[in-house]
């Protein structure tokens, strides 16, 4: 797989890079960011995947979250993909911020014309991890995932559907029940069609009872988030998870909104949450 280097900069003793490749899943060029901590010079390191929210690219996370410092301290690689395919100009793709370009919702679309390209779930589960493992010093046996808003939704779905792949999951202001809120209803109708039964495969609240997830889930939510009551409803997920025996720590943070100021404030604790799981010895 050919990899094009867009940029690389020294950062906290490691390297922050941005790269591009031609994706077989989306049939478009895809960009993604990788932070290699200084420990990667000695050999493979654990990887922590970040999924961004609506309208974002890989750039938002690497320039605003401040995660590289903590990744360097814990010896973790950070990988941040884009949020959708780019450059297609499908009908209506750029009309709204919450559907189409920048809003892939981390699903494999089944409705035309989206089904040919909007395959972010498979891209993140199969294609991009294989590429990163082939090109960077990543330890495939030690992976965790987190994200924000739409990306928090994606992180929870990928983790709950693949509990043997990821050791831990966390989220900032995630869309936890997309089948019940306007953002999710719009996206799922467009990408997956009107049959709500098909939506359950990408709804964390629907997935958690039978997921078999074993490690505690950390969720931070700003109480001043204007989307809290209409789009996010994290207490719905926490309640269902609790009744299903899945441990969720839901922290409501007074005064914080939906922005990267909120994310940066609690980033150190989320990276530490994942570092504890990624460095834990498993088995005998």
XYZ file of C-alpha atoms in Angstrom:
284
model
C 0.000 0.000 0.000
C 1.529 3.302 -1.112
C 1.714 5.965 1.575
C 2.282 9.654 0.858
C 3.762 11.830 3.594
C 2.013 15.205 3.815
C 3.978 16.543 6.796
C 6.092 15.448 9.746
C 7.167 17.533 12.746
C 9.103 16.791 15.925
C 6.736 16.875 18.903
C 7.427 15.993 22.563
C 10.368 13.844 21.548
C 8.325 11.979 18.945
C 6.962 12.737 15.479
C 3.566 14.113 14.481
C 2.812 13.183 10.893
C -0.030 13.503 8.416
C -0.315 11.001 5.569
C -2.469 10.130 2.568
C -3.250 6.881 0.755
C -5.703 5.553 -1.799
C -8.414 3.645 0.047
C -9.924 0.464 -1.342
C -12.928 0.823 0.979
C -13.893 4.413 0.119
C -12.378 4.424 -3.384
C -10.956 7.870 -2.624
C -7.714 9.283 -1.244
C -7.873 9.335 2.567
C -5.807 11.386 5.002
C -4.922 10.396 8.531
C -2.572 11.532 11.287
C -0.125 9.442 13.306
C 1.796 10.554 16.385
C 4.799 8.301 17.038
C 6.009 8.680 20.639
C 9.754 8.606 21.353
C 9.408 5.025 22.648
C 8.532 3.906 19.093
C 12.195 4.241 18.129
C 12.891 1.122 20.229
C 10.081 -1.030 18.820
C 6.303 -1.461 18.500
C 4.095 0.532 20.888
C 0.381 0.407 21.809
C -1.978 2.412 19.611
C -4.817 4.703 20.684
C -7.333 5.557 17.950
C -9.119 8.926 17.965
C -12.365 9.526 16.058
C -13.401 13.138 15.503
C -16.818 14.756 15.372
C -18.965 16.424 12.733
C -17.186 18.752 10.251
C -13.728 17.761 11.540
C -10.658 16.357 9.811
C -7.547 14.825 11.375
C -6.224 18.364 11.886
C -8.656 19.376 14.645
C -7.393 16.705 17.016
C -3.670 17.041 16.388
C -3.680 20.845 16.725
C -6.244 21.398 19.507
C -6.482 18.398 21.857
C -2.968 18.525 23.317
C -2.805 14.742 23.383
C 0.757 14.303 22.102
C 2.313 15.313 25.418
C 0.437 12.603 27.313
C 0.953 10.017 24.586
C 4.697 10.647 24.823
C 4.624 10.226 28.599
C 2.822 6.879 28.341
C 4.485 5.639 25.158
C 1.322 5.448 23.059
C 0.898 5.934 19.321
C -2.056 8.158 18.367
C -3.904 7.635 15.090
C -6.584 10.086 13.927
C -8.411 9.419 10.622
C -10.639 11.772 8.669
C -14.396 11.732 9.295
C -15.563 10.854 5.767
C -14.391 10.313 2.209
C -13.472 13.508 0.359
C -13.586 14.808 -3.205
C -16.573 12.859 -4.485
C -19.131 15.641 -5.010
C -22.079 13.271 -4.676
C -25.521 14.900 -4.967
C -26.212 16.756 -1.719
C -22.917 15.671 -0.163
C -21.871 19.191 0.833
C -25.294 20.689 1.581
C -25.414 20.124 5.356
C -22.811 19.977 8.123
C -24.422 16.889 9.695
C -24.642 14.642 6.616
C -22.238 13.822 3.822
C -18.795 15.395 3.718
C -17.260 15.481 7.195
C -20.135 13.445 8.599
C -19.581 9.787 7.734
C -20.907 8.619 11.122
C -18.495 5.653 11.022
C -21.001 3.352 9.314
C -20.899 1.206 6.181
C -23.633 2.826 4.106
C -26.099 0.541 2.356
C -28.058 3.191 0.419
C -26.991 4.532 -2.988
C -25.009 6.594 -3.789
C -23.335 6.502 -0.365
C -22.807 2.731 -0.257
C -20.042 2.842 -2.865
C -17.811 5.138 -0.814
C -19.104 5.832 2.714
C -17.627 2.725 4.346
C -15.929 4.267 7.357
C -16.697 1.335 9.670
C -14.826 -1.187 7.521
C -12.141 1.371 6.743
C -11.407 1.783 10.448
C -11.824 -1.840 11.429
C -9.806 -3.407 8.631
C -8.069 -1.228 6.059
C -6.493 1.571 8.089
C -5.225 -0.678 10.943
C -3.562 -2.952 8.387
C -1.919 0.033 6.721
C -0.710 1.535 10.000
C 0.628 -1.824 11.201
C 2.562 -2.228 7.944
C 4.022 1.279 7.907
C 4.502 2.239 11.569
C 5.802 0.562 14.782
C 2.332 -0.343 16.083
C 1.602 -3.306 18.353
C -1.643 -4.799 16.934
C -2.277 -6.725 20.165
C -2.621 -3.493 22.151
C -5.282 -1.170 20.760
C -7.774 1.216 22.392
C -10.169 3.794 20.995
C -11.813 7.095 21.949
C -13.545 10.018 20.282
C -15.731 13.113 20.471
C -19.430 13.584 19.637
C -19.978 11.695 16.350
C -16.531 10.226 16.972
C -17.546 9.184 20.459
C -20.442 7.339 18.831
C -18.028 5.681 16.423
C -15.580 4.707 19.155
C -18.290 3.113 21.289
C -19.752 1.217 18.333
C -16.386 -0.122 17.157
C -15.454 -1.180 20.689
C -18.780 -2.786 21.562
C -18.930 -4.701 18.271
C -15.299 -5.781 18.557
C -14.532 -6.328 22.257
C -11.561 -8.564 21.444
C -9.921 -5.853 19.317
C -9.873 -2.966 21.799
C -8.708 -3.052 25.406
C -10.507 0.161 26.429
C -12.870 2.843 25.169
C -13.763 6.369 26.269
C -15.625 9.332 24.830
C -16.163 13.069 25.099
C -19.820 14.121 24.671
C -20.699 11.081 22.530
C -23.877 10.556 20.524
C -24.801 7.413 22.446
C -28.285 6.696 21.072
C -28.232 7.960 17.463
C -31.447 6.131 16.571
C -33.317 8.435 18.986
C -31.857 11.882 18.176
C -32.057 14.194 15.129
C -28.387 13.908 14.092
C -28.529 10.128 14.070
C -31.971 9.813 12.531
C -30.947 12.008 9.614
C -27.640 10.242 9.023
C -28.960 6.711 9.453
C -31.935 7.315 7.160
C -29.612 8.607 4.464
C -26.868 6.022 4.818
C -28.780 2.934 6.005
C -32.353 3.475 4.783
C -35.667 3.749 6.635
C -35.603 0.332 8.338
C -34.761 1.179 11.936
C -33.896 -2.426 12.707
C -30.780 -1.982 10.554
C -29.739 1.020 12.621
C -29.168 -1.031 15.777
C -25.792 -2.251 14.487
C -24.502 1.323 14.833
C -26.293 2.376 18.032
C -24.183 2.032 21.194
C -27.203 1.927 23.485
C -28.713 -0.913 21.457
C -25.396 -2.760 21.277
C -24.218 -2.627 24.882
C -26.541 -5.273 26.468
C -25.163 -8.115 24.304
C -21.701 -6.708 23.628
C -19.687 -8.703 26.111
C -17.667 -5.575 26.891
C -15.537 -6.113 30.005
C -13.548 -2.998 30.958
C -14.855 0.270 32.467
C -16.000 2.928 29.988
C -15.156 6.579 30.704
C -17.445 9.335 29.392
C -16.976 13.054 30.006
C -19.861 15.394 29.232
C -20.011 19.165 29.606
C -23.102 20.367 31.419
C -23.081 23.615 29.380
C -23.086 21.674 26.106
C -25.949 23.048 24.017
C -26.415 19.611 22.399
C -26.678 17.708 25.681
C -30.440 17.231 25.932
C -31.339 17.080 22.238
C -28.512 15.093 20.612
C -26.319 13.394 23.234
C -28.314 12.048 26.233
C -25.393 10.136 27.811
C -27.475 9.091 30.812
C -29.528 6.846 28.499
C -26.442 4.823 27.613
C -25.112 4.786 31.176
C -28.439 3.453 32.473
C -28.711 0.664 29.887
C -25.050 -0.263 30.321
C -25.407 -0.389 34.098
C -28.369 -2.739 33.870
C -26.317 -4.887 31.469
C -23.389 -5.220 33.845
C -21.090 -2.878 31.884
C -19.283 -0.339 34.055
C -19.645 3.273 32.880
C -18.157 6.294 34.613
C -20.206 9.270 33.392
C -18.689 12.561 34.560
C -20.847 15.654 34.094
C -18.474 18.617 33.994
C -20.038 21.938 35.149
C -19.524 24.887 32.827
C -17.937 22.980 29.938
C -19.360 23.031 26.414
C -18.894 20.904 23.272
C -15.588 22.424 22.155
C -11.953 21.355 22.080
C -11.369 23.525 25.145
C -13.459 20.932 26.973
C -11.626 18.059 25.314
C -8.167 19.448 26.070
C -9.072 19.977 29.730
C -9.686 16.282 30.362
C -7.413 14.752 27.726
C -4.709 13.737 30.219
C -7.196 11.642 32.196
C -8.513 9.900 29.097
C -5.043 9.030 27.835
C -4.165 7.714 31.303
C -7.382 5.646 31.285
C -6.261 3.964 28.084
C -2.600 3.691 29.071
C -3.568 1.653 32.134
C -5.423 -0.851 29.932
C -2.817 -0.906 27.175
C 0.097 -1.591 29.506
C -1.713 -4.164 31.645
C -0.307 -7.664 31.334
C -2.895 -10.074 29.975
C -2.846 -13.835 30.497
C -0.311 -15.895 32.440
